[in-house]
Amino acid sequence: MSEQLTKRADDYAKWYNDLVLKADMAEHSEVRGCMVIKPHGYAIWEKMQRALDDMFKATGHVNAYFPLFIPKSYLAKEASHVEGFAKECAVVTHYRLKSDPVHGVVVDPEAKLEEELIIRPTSETIIWNTYRGWIKSYRDLPLLINQWANVVRWEMRTRLFLRTAEFLWQEGHTAHATKEEAVEETMRMLDVYTRFAEEWLAIPVIKGVKSASERFAGAEDTYCIEAMMQDGKALQAGTSHFLGQNFAKAFDVMFTTKENKQELVWATSWGVSTRLVGALIMTHSDDHGLVLPPKLAPVQVVIVPIAKNGEQLTAIGEYIEPTITALRVKGITVKFDNDDQKKPGWKFAEYEFKGYPVRIAVGPRDMENGTVEVARRDTLEKQVMQVTDLADKVEHLLTAIQDNLYQKALAMRENMTRAVNSYEEFKVEIEKGGFLMAHWDGTAETEERVKQETKATIRCIPLEGDRVPGTCMVTGKPSTQRVLFARAY
RNA sequence: CGGGGUGUAGCUCAGCCCGGUUAGAGUGCUACGUUCGGGACGUAGAGGCCGAUGGUUCGAAUCCAUUCACCCCGACCA
């Protein structure tokens, strides 16, 4: 194999980086902190978008698009929001260049903006400023809007897909007449993300609420789904915020009730990003390369003919054609790789590395026997199958792979999740990685101390499972339930 | 912003300590032939301002200074 991949056990971070680059998903751009998402990576994101967008539509949302540029003053209107994002905003100060004999082009000092624009790190402010004009009456509510967009957060340190200066995401922004409706919406979207993670990404997640210090800047409550990567670190896979009336207050968004009273609107926002591509990689992939759950694989089944010459290739094409048709009728994406420039062995390695879930090899021997060789990427098992009813068998196999990936990820998480009862035990256990369920007194001081001393943070206060009270592992004060601690991405 | 590293062929890198013909390898690329059930082989070829600038020197990929870029580890964050 010419493309040597670092082993996970040797250096997990390097393995991840190598994999992203060598599987042709993305590369570093010339601009620091930014990446080029290449077709194989982007196709995965497109599949995610499609599935999520359908789920958003099914829950009553519509798409719209708001500007990339936000007047600087908007950000300042919500106190905690500005505090959260000010440090990482790119700012546009001028609107024109002019040619310069020495430097080619320079910023035209004459073209300074009256009010500087920031490039959105998120869109709450501009959206709520717009909503003010849209919402007048209870009849205008609820307003359920999503946008697919890019955002920029000037990060000091970046990693492909997991953290880049610019990234792609969706952000839902909804407005409601009552607190109850807004809370309900927050939870509904958290459930949508949970279903998406488990059914599509094949990643089991823990639903929870963030502690105050991890809360979104401007939210009353931030809910999240937390996933565990193979190295035992946590990764936040989605968030849903109950924003209360904070943005309505900041942007003066009032509506007239049935009783003809003026009231502030209740808000939510929720989002997932291209970081999910990173989550996908770090959950399922192995030392042989990318492993993709069938539901998100751009191509689910690749067929590699093994032919000595053009006639054989044609014969194989005819032999397998009914299967290809039958697979496509089932909505399964199939690629018949009849490129005679590349050899079968090369193709095997290539498709394996890029994570195609199922590979079917067909050669002269198969045509004699009425068979094909079917290889599954998740287990690397190969078996010879009769070509009869092959499409049905492959369909079942894809389902089995999807299920197997989820079960494997779940088993891994279960193995690496444990309850700890003392801080001493915690300090030892956290070094081994994984999720630690421990009692916490609910104070920011204790949380901060644990973070400083162990680098572990409270990922969330789980909404489900063990909710038995106890005493804080650090201070011994009362705790309402165990919370999830981990080191995180 | 601290610490470490790397810039030489499309890619991965050697050469640099100890300056000296025409700067190398593997891989990829092009052509032709033999091959084709796990990244084939042979033959012939194309491909480089050695990151940039300035010094030292008869002579610099190599020594010195400056500078730029990127990567990795930390602090900050989705």
mmCIF file of N, CA and C in Angstrom, chain A residues 268-387:
data_model
loop_
_atom_site.group_PDB
_atom_site.id
_atom_site.type_symbol
_atom_site.label_atom_id
_atom_site.label_comp_id
_atom_site.label_asym_id
_atom_site.label_seq_id
_atom_site.Cartn_x
_atom_site.Cartn_y
_atom_site.Cartn_z
ATOM 1 N N THR A 268 -36.032 30.371 19.893
ATOM 2 C CA THR A 268 -35.098 29.240 19.954
ATOM 3 C C THR A 268 -34.117 29.368 18.800
ATOM 4 N N SER A 269 -32.987 28.699 18.926
ATOM 5 C CA SER A 269 -32.114 28.508 17.778
ATOM 6 C C SER A 269 -31.432 27.167 17.950
ATOM 7 N N TRP A 270 -31.052 26.584 16.824
ATOM 8 C CA TRP A 270 -30.463 25.238 16.874
ATOM 9 C C TRP A 270 -29.620 25.013 15.641
ATOM 10 N N GLY A 271 -28.564 24.228 15.789
ATOM 11 C CA GLY A 271 -27.674 24.044 14.658
ATOM 12 C C GLY A 271 -26.787 22.812 14.725
ATOM 13 N N VAL A 272 -26.420 22.363 13.543
ATOM 14 C CA VAL A 272 -25.346 21.376 13.397
ATOM 15 C C VAL A 272 -24.467 21.825 12.230
ATOM 16 N N SER A 273 -23.231 21.360 12.239
ATOM 17 C CA SER A 273 -22.264 21.870 11.266
ATOM 18 C C SER A 273 -21.497 20.746 10.570
ATOM 19 N N THR A 274 -20.606 21.177 9.682
ATOM 20 C CA THR A 274 -19.739 20.217 8.980
ATOM 21 C C THR A 274 -18.838 19.449 9.945
ATOM 22 N N ARG A 275 -18.824 19.878 11.183
ATOM 23 C CA ARG A 275 -18.097 19.134 12.194
ATOM 24 C C ARG A 275 -18.619 17.690 12.293
ATOM 25 N N LEU A 276 -19.878 17.515 11.919
ATOM 26 C CA LEU A 276 -20.443 16.158 11.948
ATOM 27 C C LEU A 276 -19.687 15.204 11.023
ATOM 28 N N VAL A 277 -19.099 15.752 9.981
ATOM 29 C CA VAL A 277 -18.285 14.894 9.106
ATOM 30 C C VAL A 277 -17.104 14.353 9.909
ATOM 31 N N GLY A 278 -16.522 15.219 10.727
ATOM 32 C CA GLY A 278 -15.433 14.790 11.601
ATOM 33 C C GLY A 278 -15.905 13.748 12.604
ATOM 34 N N ALA A 279 -17.090 13.951 13.137
ATOM 35 C CA ALA A 279 -17.659 12.998 14.100
ATOM 36 C C ALA A 279 -17.852 11.633 13.455
ATOM 37 N N LEU A 280 -18.315 11.663 12.239
ATOM 38 C CA LEU A 280 -18.546 10.426 11.488
ATOM 39 C C LEU A 280 -17.247 9.651 11.332
ATOM 40 N N ILE A 281 -16.212 10.373 10.952
ATOM 41 C CA ILE A 281 -14.901 9.755 10.744
ATOM 42 C C ILE A 281 -14.404 9.145 12.051
ATOM 43 N N MET A 282 -14.450 9.952 13.124
ATOM 44 C CA MET A 282 -13.850 9.512 14.379
ATOM 45 C C MET A 282 -14.673 8.455 15.111
ATOM 46 N N THR A 283 -15.895 8.245 14.674
ATOM 47 C CA THR A 283 -16.695 7.219 15.323
ATOM 48 C C THR A 283 -16.500 5.856 14.666
ATOM 49 N N HIS A 284 -16.469 5.822 13.345
ATOM 50 C CA HIS A 284 -16.544 4.530 12.655
ATOM 51 C C HIS A 284 -15.281 4.063 11.950
ATOM 52 N N SER A 285 -14.400 4.980 11.596
ATOM 53 C CA SER A 285 -13.313 4.598 10.694
ATOM 54 C C SER A 285 -12.239 3.785 11.394
ATOM 55 N N ASP A 286 -11.411 3.100 10.613
ATOM 56 C CA ASP A 286 -10.415 2.206 11.196
ATOM 57 C C ASP A 286 -9.051 2.414 10.537
ATOM 58 N N ASP A 287 -8.129 1.507 10.850
ATOM 59 C CA ASP A 287 -6.765 1.664 10.340
ATOM 60 C C ASP A 287 -6.662 1.427 8.833
ATOM 61 N N HIS A 288 -7.733 0.964 8.246
ATOM 62 C CA HIS A 288 -7.747 0.774 6.793
ATOM 63 C C HIS A 288 -8.349 1.969 6.081
ATOM 64 N N GLY A 289 -8.804 2.946 6.836
ATOM 65 C CA GLY A 289 -9.358 4.140 6.196
ATOM 66 C C GLY A 289 -10.756 4.461 6.677
ATOM 67 N N LEU A 290 -11.432 5.193 5.834
ATOM 68 C CA LEU A 290 -12.763 5.683 6.154
ATOM 69 C C LEU A 290 -13.771 4.538 6.194
ATOM 70 N N VAL A 291 -14.712 4.610 7.131
ATOM 71 C CA VAL A 291 -15.854 3.702 7.147
ATOM 72 C C VAL A 291 -17.097 4.569 7.206
ATOM 73 N N LEU A 292 -17.976 4.414 6.258
ATOM 74 C CA LEU A 292 -19.172 5.253 6.214
ATOM 75 C C LEU A 292 -20.425 4.426 6.439
ATOM 76 N N PRO A 293 -21.355 4.954 7.240
ATOM 77 C CA PRO A 293 -22.640 4.280 7.349
ATOM 78 C C PRO A 293 -23.352 4.370 5.995
ATOM 79 N N PRO A 294 -23.954 3.282 5.542
ATOM 80 C CA PRO A 294 -24.564 3.254 4.216
ATOM 81 C C PRO A 294 -25.506 4.428 3.938
ATOM 82 N N LYS A 295 -26.234 4.864 4.956
ATOM 83 C CA LYS A 295 -27.205 5.922 4.703
ATOM 84 C C LYS A 295 -26.546 7.258 4.356
ATOM 85 N N LEU A 296 -25.279 7.417 4.675
ATOM 86 C CA LEU A 296 -24.627 8.684 4.347
ATOM 87 C C LEU A 296 -23.502 8.530 3.321
ATOM 88 N N ALA A 297 -23.314 7.305 2.845
ATOM 89 C CA ALA A 297 -22.265 7.084 1.846
ATOM 90 C C ALA A 297 -22.735 7.630 0.499
ATOM 91 N N PRO A 298 -21.921 8.473 -0.113
ATOM 92 C CA PRO A 298 -22.303 9.028 -1.427
ATOM 93 C C PRO A 298 -22.596 7.919 -2.443
ATOM 94 N N VAL A 299 -21.800 6.859 -2.401
ATOM 95 C CA VAL A 299 -22.065 5.680 -3.226
ATOM 96 C C VAL A 299 -22.102 4.489 -2.270
ATOM 97 N N GLN A 300 -23.197 3.764 -2.317
ATOM 98 C CA GLN A 300 -23.370 2.686 -1.338
ATOM 99 C C GLN A 300 -22.766 1.370 -1.805
ATOM 100 N N VAL A 301 -22.827 1.138 -3.086
ATOM 101 C CA VAL A 301 -22.339 -0.121 -3.630
ATOM 102 C C VAL A 301 -21.455 0.172 -4.842
ATOM 103 N N VAL A 302 -20.232 -0.331 -4.797
ATOM 104 C CA VAL A 302 -19.377 -0.169 -5.963
ATOM 105 C C VAL A 302 -19.118 -1.552 -6.554
ATOM 106 N N ILE A 303 -19.220 -1.624 -7.866
ATOM 107 C CA ILE A 303 -19.019 -2.905 -8.548
ATOM 108 C C ILE A 303 -17.728 -2.831 -9.345
ATOM 109 N N VAL A 304 -16.818 -3.754 -9.040
ATOM 110 C CA VAL A 304 -15.519 -3.763 -9.711
ATOM 111 C C VAL A 304 -15.444 -4.983 -10.634
ATOM 112 N N PRO A 305 -15.407 -4.759 -11.910
ATOM 113 C CA PRO A 305 -15.266 -5.884 -12.854
ATOM 114 C C PRO A 305 -13.809 -6.324 -12.919
ATOM 115 N N ILE A 306 -13.604 -7.620 -13.072
ATOM 116 C CA ILE A 306 -12.248 -8.119 -13.226
ATOM 117 C C ILE A 306 -12.167 -8.735 -14.615
ATOM 118 N N ALA A 307 -11.581 -7.954 -15.505
ATOM 119 C CA ALA A 307 -11.612 -8.354 -16.907
ATOM 120 C C ALA A 307 -10.226 -8.298 -17.508
ATOM 121 N N LYS A 308 -9.944 -9.257 -18.381
ATOM 122 C CA LYS A 308 -8.647 -9.272 -19.056
ATOM 123 C C LYS A 308 -8.675 -8.427 -20.322
ATOM 124 N N ASN A 309 -9.858 -8.214 -20.839
ATOM 125 C CA ASN A 309 -9.937 -7.487 -22.107
ATOM 126 C C ASN A 309 -11.319 -6.849 -22.264
ATOM 127 N N GLY A 310 -11.475 -6.129 -23.334
ATOM 128 C CA GLY A 310 -12.710 -5.399 -23.599
ATOM 129 C C GLY A 310 -13.926 -6.303 -23.718
ATOM 130 N N GLU A 311 -13.760 -7.476 -24.337
ATOM 131 C CA GLU A 311 -14.914 -8.378 -24.512
ATOM 132 C C GLU A 311 -15.402 -8.860 -23.162
ATOM 133 N N GLN A 312 -14.429 -9.212 -22.314
ATOM 134 C CA GLN A 312 -14.804 -9.700 -20.980
ATOM 135 C C GLN A 312 -15.516 -8.613 -20.188
ATOM 136 N N LEU A 313 -15.010 -7.382 -20.354
ATOM 137 C CA LEU A 313 -15.610 -6.263 -19.630
ATOM 138 C C LEU A 313 -17.063 -6.080 -20.073
ATOM 139 N N THR A 314 -17.279 -6.173 -21.358
ATOM 140 C CA THR A 314 -18.636 -6.060 -21.889
ATOM 141 C C THR A 314 -19.525 -7.178 -21.344
ATOM 142 N N ALA A 315 -18.971 -8.378 -21.339
ATOM 143 C CA ALA A 315 -19.742 -9.527 -20.854
ATOM 144 C C ALA A 315 -20.104 -9.356 -19.382
ATOM 145 N N ILE A 316 -19.155 -8.849 -18.605
ATOM 146 C CA ILE A 316 -19.412 -8.636 -17.172
ATOM 147 C C ILE A 316 -20.492 -7.564 -16.996
ATOM 148 N N GLY A 317 -20.394 -6.536 -17.826
ATOM 149 C CA GLY A 317 -21.405 -5.472 -17.785
ATOM 150 C C GLY A 317 -22.802 -6.034 -18.009
ATOM 151 N N GLU A 318 -22.929 -6.927 -18.986
ATOM 152 C CA GLU A 318 -24.238 -7.517 -19.285
ATOM 153 C C GLU A 318 -24.684 -8.438 -18.153
ATOM 154 N N TYR A 319 -23.717 -9.156 -17.606
ATOM 155 C CA TYR A 319 -23.986 -10.119 -16.536
ATOM 156 C C TYR A 319 -24.554 -9.412 -15.292
ATOM 157 N N ILE A 320 -23.997 -8.218 -14.993
ATOM 158 C CA ILE A 320 -24.341 -7.557 -13.740
ATOM 159 C C ILE A 320 -25.433 -6.508 -13.916
ATOM 160 N N GLU A 321 -25.733 -6.177 -15.159
ATOM 161 C CA GLU A 321 -26.696 -5.115 -15.436
ATOM 162 C C GLU A 321 -28.034 -5.294 -14.711
ATOM 163 N N PRO A 322 -28.639 -6.482 -14.730
ATOM 164 C CA PRO A 322 -29.929 -6.640 -14.032
ATOM 165 C C PRO A 322 -29.820 -6.319 -12.539
ATOM 166 N N THR A 323 -28.698 -6.657 -11.941
ATOM 167 C CA THR A 323 -28.502 -6.357 -10.519
ATOM 168 C C THR A 323 -28.409 -4.854 -10.302
ATOM 169 N N ILE A 324 -27.666 -4.177 -11.170
ATOM 170 C CA ILE A 324 -27.527 -2.724 -11.035
ATOM 171 C C ILE A 324 -28.896 -2.057 -11.124
ATOM 172 N N THR A 325 -29.663 -2.488 -12.116
ATOM 173 C CA THR A 325 -31.004 -1.926 -12.289
ATOM 174 C C THR A 325 -31.858 -2.184 -11.054
ATOM 175 N N ALA A 326 -31.818 -3.405 -10.568
ATOM 176 C CA ALA A 326 -32.634 -3.769 -9.409
ATOM 177 C C ALA A 326 -32.226 -2.959 -8.180
ATOM 178 N N LEU A 327 -30.919 -2.716 -8.027
ATOM 179 C CA LEU A 327 -30.445 -1.923 -6.891
ATOM 180 C C LEU A 327 -30.942 -0.478 -7.020
ATOM 181 N N ARG A 328 -30.858 0.054 -8.209
ATOM 182 C CA ARG A 328 -31.270 1.451 -8.403
ATOM 183 C C ARG A 328 -32.759 1.616 -8.194
ATOM 184 N N VAL A 329 -33.526 0.604 -8.567
ATOM 185 C CA VAL A 329 -34.973 0.648 -8.345
ATOM 186 C C VAL A 329 -35.253 0.763 -6.843
ATOM 187 N N LYS A 330 -34.383 0.148 -6.050
ATOM 188 C CA LYS A 330 -34.551 0.202 -4.594
ATOM 189 C C LYS A 330 -34.029 1.516 -4.012
ATOM 190 N N GLY A 331 -33.509 2.382 -4.881
ATOM 191 C CA GLY A 331 -32.993 3.661 -4.388
ATOM 192 C C GLY A 331 -31.581 3.570 -3.849
ATOM 193 N N ILE A 332 -30.914 2.480 -4.171
ATOM 194 C CA ILE A 332 -29.529 2.303 -3.706
ATOM 195 C C ILE A 332 -28.583 2.889 -4.751
ATOM 196 N N THR A 333 -27.605 3.667 -4.278
ATOM 197 C CA THR A 333 -26.674 4.269 -5.231
ATOM 198 C C THR A 333 -25.555 3.284 -5.568
ATOM 199 N N VAL A 334 -25.347 3.092 -6.855
ATOM 200 C CA VAL A 334 -24.405 2.093 -7.344
ATOM 201 C C VAL A 334 -23.438 2.728 -8.322
ATOM 202 N N LYS A 335 -22.176 2.354 -8.192
ATOM 203 C CA LYS A 335 -21.206 2.768 -9.193
ATOM 204 C C LYS A 335 -20.609 1.514 -9.814
ATOM 205 N N PHE A 336 -20.719 1.405 -11.128
ATOM 206 C CA PHE A 336 -20.077 0.309 -11.851
ATOM 207 C C PHE A 336 -18.786 0.873 -12.408
ATOM 208 N N ASP A 337 -17.679 0.481 -11.818
ATOM 209 C CA ASP A 337 -16.395 1.083 -12.178
ATOM 210 C C ASP A 337 -15.763 0.309 -13.332
ATOM 211 N N ASN A 338 -16.122 0.701 -14.550
ATOM 212 C CA ASN A 338 -15.578 -0.014 -15.706
ATOM 213 C C ASN A 338 -14.361 0.696 -16.307
ATOM 214 N N ASP A 339 -13.743 1.530 -15.507
ATOM 215 C CA ASP A 339 -12.528 2.214 -15.926
ATOM 216 C C ASP A 339 -11.421 1.173 -16.161
ATOM 217 N N ASP A 340 -10.995 1.017 -17.401
ATOM 218 C CA ASP A 340 -9.985 -0.011 -17.666
ATOM 219 C C ASP A 340 -8.560 0.519 -17.496
ATOM 220 N N GLN A 341 -8.455 1.752 -17.054
ATOM 221 C CA GLN A 341 -7.128 2.322 -16.819
ATOM 222 C C GLN A 341 -6.567 1.868 -15.471
ATOM 223 N N LYS A 342 -7.479 1.546 -14.559
ATOM 224 C CA LYS A 342 -7.031 1.157 -13.234
ATOM 225 C C LYS A 342 -7.327 -0.330 -13.020
ATOM 226 N N LYS A 343 -6.471 -0.954 -12.262
ATOM 227 C CA LYS A 343 -6.619 -2.391 -12.089
ATOM 228 C C LYS A 343 -7.466 -2.717 -10.871
ATOM 229 N N PRO A 344 -8.032 -3.924 -10.881
ATOM 230 C CA PRO A 344 -8.927 -4.296 -9.775
ATOM 231 C C PRO A 344 -8.296 -4.113 -8.401
ATOM 232 N N GLY A 345 -7.076 -4.562 -8.260
ATOM 233 C CA GLY A 345 -6.420 -4.463 -6.957
ATOM 234 C C GLY A 345 -6.330 -3.026 -6.491
ATOM 235 N N TRP A 346 -6.039 -2.159 -7.386
ATOM 236 C CA TRP A 346 -5.939 -0.743 -7.054
ATOM 237 C C TRP A 346 -7.301 -0.212 -6.617
ATOM 238 N N LYS A 347 -8.317 -0.622 -7.355
ATOM 239 C CA LYS A 347 -9.674 -0.162 -7.034
ATOM 240 C C LYS A 347 -10.116 -0.673 -5.658
ATOM 241 N N PHE A 348 -9.816 -1.929 -5.382
ATOM 242 C CA PHE A 348 -10.184 -2.490 -4.073
ATOM 243 C C PHE A 348 -9.635 -1.611 -2.960
ATOM 244 N N ALA A 349 -8.355 -1.316 -3.070
ATOM 245 C CA ALA A 349 -7.690 -0.532 -2.028
ATOM 246 C C ALA A 349 -8.297 0.861 -1.938
ATOM 247 N N GLU A 350 -8.554 1.440 -3.079
ATOM 248 C CA GLU A 350 -9.093 2.792 -3.148
ATOM 249 C C GLU A 350 -10.486 2.887 -2.507
ATOM 250 N N TYR A 351 -11.353 1.982 -2.877
ATOM 251 C CA TYR A 351 -12.723 2.046 -2.356
ATOM 252 C C TYR A 351 -12.779 1.688 -0.879
ATOM 253 N N GLU A 352 -11.910 0.789 -0.506
ATOM 254 C CA GLU A 352 -11.822 0.457 0.908
ATOM 255 C C GLU A 352 -11.390 1.695 1.685
ATOM 256 N N PHE A 353 -10.383 2.376 1.192
ATOM 257 C CA PHE A 353 -9.867 3.544 1.903
ATOM 258 C C PHE A 353 -10.899 4.653 1.978
ATOM 259 N N LYS A 354 -11.680 4.780 0.955
ATOM 260 C CA LYS A 354 -12.664 5.857 0.930
ATOM 261 C C LYS A 354 -14.002 5.484 1.555
ATOM 262 N N GLY A 355 -14.104 4.263 2.058
ATOM 263 C CA GLY A 355 -15.232 3.913 2.893
ATOM 264 C C GLY A 355 -16.507 3.469 2.201
ATOM 265 N N TYR A 356 -16.412 3.033 0.964
ATOM 266 C CA TYR A 356 -17.622 2.541 0.282
ATOM 267 C C TYR A 356 -18.146 1.331 1.054
ATOM 268 N N PRO A 357 -19.387 1.334 1.457
ATOM 269 C CA PRO A 357 -19.884 0.286 2.359
ATOM 270 C C PRO A 357 -19.839 -1.125 1.775
ATOM 271 N N VAL A 358 -20.206 -1.269 0.508
ATOM 272 C CA VAL A 358 -20.244 -2.610 -0.086
ATOM 273 C C VAL A 358 -19.520 -2.605 -1.422
ATOM 274 N N ARG A 359 -18.679 -3.601 -1.601
ATOM 275 C CA ARG A 359 -17.996 -3.741 -2.883
ATOM 276 C C ARG A 359 -18.351 -5.097 -3.491
ATOM 277 N N ILE A 360 -18.720 -5.080 -4.729
ATOM 278 C CA ILE A 360 -19.007 -6.332 -5.428
ATOM 279 C C ILE A 360 -17.955 -6.503 -6.516
ATOM 280 N N ALA A 361 -17.264 -7.644 -6.488
ATOM 281 C CA ALA A 361 -16.288 -7.946 -7.527
ATOM 282 C C ALA A 361 -16.870 -9.030 -8.439
ATOM 283 N N VAL A 362 -16.733 -8.798 -9.722
ATOM 284 C CA VAL A 362 -17.258 -9.770 -10.693
ATOM 285 C C VAL A 362 -16.190 -10.079 -11.735
ATOM 286 N N GLY A 363 -15.854 -11.355 -11.866
ATOM 287 C CA GLY A 363 -14.874 -11.759 -12.868
ATOM 288 C C GLY A 363 -15.379 -12.941 -13.666
ATOM 289 N N PRO A 364 -14.540 -13.440 -14.551
ATOM 290 C CA PRO A 364 -14.926 -14.569 -15.402
ATOM 291 C C PRO A 364 -15.371 -15.789 -14.585
ATOM 292 N N ARG A 365 -14.681 -16.022 -13.486
ATOM 293 C CA ARG A 365 -15.001 -17.176 -12.628
ATOM 294 C C ARG A 365 -16.432 -17.083 -12.117
ATOM 295 N N ASP A 366 -16.830 -15.835 -11.762
ATOM 296 C CA ASP A 366 -18.191 -15.628 -11.263
ATOM 297 C C ASP A 366 -19.210 -15.891 -12.354
ATOM 298 N N MET A 367 -18.895 -15.433 -13.552
ATOM 299 C CA MET A 367 -19.848 -15.622 -14.647
ATOM 300 C C MET A 367 -20.084 -17.102 -14.917
ATOM 301 N N GLU A 368 -19.018 -17.901 -14.771
ATOM 302 C CA GLU A 368 -19.179 -19.349 -14.940
ATOM 303 C C GLU A 368 -20.068 -19.930 -13.855
ATOM 304 N N ASN A 369 -19.912 -19.418 -12.637
ATOM 305 C CA ASN A 369 -20.615 -20.011 -11.482
ATOM 306 C C ASN A 369 -21.917 -19.334 -11.115
ATOM 307 N N GLY A 370 -22.228 -18.248 -11.798
ATOM 308 C CA GLY A 370 -23.450 -17.511 -11.456
ATOM 309 C C GLY A 370 -23.329 -16.813 -10.108
ATOM 310 N N THR A 371 -22.108 -16.304 -9.794
ATOM 311 C CA THR A 371 -21.878 -15.706 -8.472
ATOM 312 C C THR A 371 -21.268 -14.307 -8.600
ATOM 313 N N VAL A 372 -21.069 -13.654 -7.455
ATOM 314 C CA VAL A 372 -20.245 -12.457 -7.336
ATOM 315 C C VAL A 372 -19.543 -12.550 -5.987
ATOM 316 N N GLU A 373 -18.517 -11.714 -5.805
ATOM 317 C CA GLU A 373 -17.890 -11.642 -4.485
ATOM 318 C C GLU A 373 -18.327 -10.345 -3.831
ATOM 319 N N VAL A 374 -18.903 -10.475 -2.656
ATOM 320 C CA VAL A 374 -19.407 -9.298 -1.960
ATOM 321 C C VAL A 374 -18.548 -9.026 -0.727
ATOM 322 N N ALA A 375 -18.018 -7.812 -0.631
ATOM 323 C CA ALA A 375 -17.179 -7.447 0.508
ATOM 324 C C ALA A 375 -17.842 -6.304 1.264
ATOM 325 N N ARG A 376 -17.896 -6.413 2.570
ATOM 326 C CA ARG A 376 -18.455 -5.313 3.370
ATOM 327 C C ARG A 376 -17.338 -4.560 4.067
ATOM 328 N N ARG A 377 -17.421 -3.239 4.024
ATOM 329 C CA ARG A 377 -16.346 -2.399 4.536
ATOM 330 C C ARG A 377 -16.244 -2.434 6.053
ATOM 331 N N ASP A 378 -17.359 -2.548 6.748
ATOM 332 C CA ASP A 378 -17.311 -2.433 8.209
ATOM 333 C C ASP A 378 -16.551 -3.573 8.857
ATOM 334 N N THR A 379 -16.732 -4.808 8.343
ATOM 335 C CA THR A 379 -16.056 -5.966 8.946
ATOM 336 C C THR A 379 -14.932 -6.481 8.060
ATOM 337 N N LEU A 380 -14.847 -5.969 6.850
ATOM 338 C CA LEU A 380 -13.871 -6.401 5.845
ATOM 339 C C LEU A 380 -14.101 -7.852 5.419
ATOM 340 N N GLU A 381 -15.284 -8.415 5.745
ATOM 341 C CA GLU A 381 -15.574 -9.793 5.356
ATOM 342 C C GLU A 381 -15.945 -9.863 3.879
ATOM 343 N N LYS A 382 -15.539 -10.963 3.276
ATOM 344 C CA LYS A 382 -15.889 -11.204 1.879
ATOM 345 C C LYS A 382 -16.654 -12.510 1.791
ATOM 346 N N GLN A 383 -17.685 -12.518 0.958
ATOM 347 C CA GLN A 383 -18.342 -13.805 0.723
ATOM 348 C C GLN A 383 -18.843 -13.889 -0.710
ATOM 349 N N VAL A 384 -18.867 -15.108 -1.194
ATOM 350 C CA VAL A 384 -19.362 -15.346 -2.548
ATOM 351 C C VAL A 384 -20.867 -15.528 -2.462
ATOM 352 N N MET A 385 -21.591 -14.809 -3.309
ATOM 353 C CA MET A 385 -23.053 -14.905 -3.306
ATOM 354 C C MET A 385 -23.547 -15.243 -4.700
ATOM 355 N N GLN A 386 -24.650 -15.948 -4.735
ATOM 356 C CA GLN A 386 -25.318 -16.190 -6.019
ATOM 357 C C GLN A 386 -25.855 -14.866 -6.534
ATOM 358 N N VAL A 387 -25.790 -14.688 -7.836
ATOM 359 C CA VAL A 387 -26.232 -13.432 -8.415
ATOM 360 C C VAL A 387 -27.766 -13.313 -8.401
#
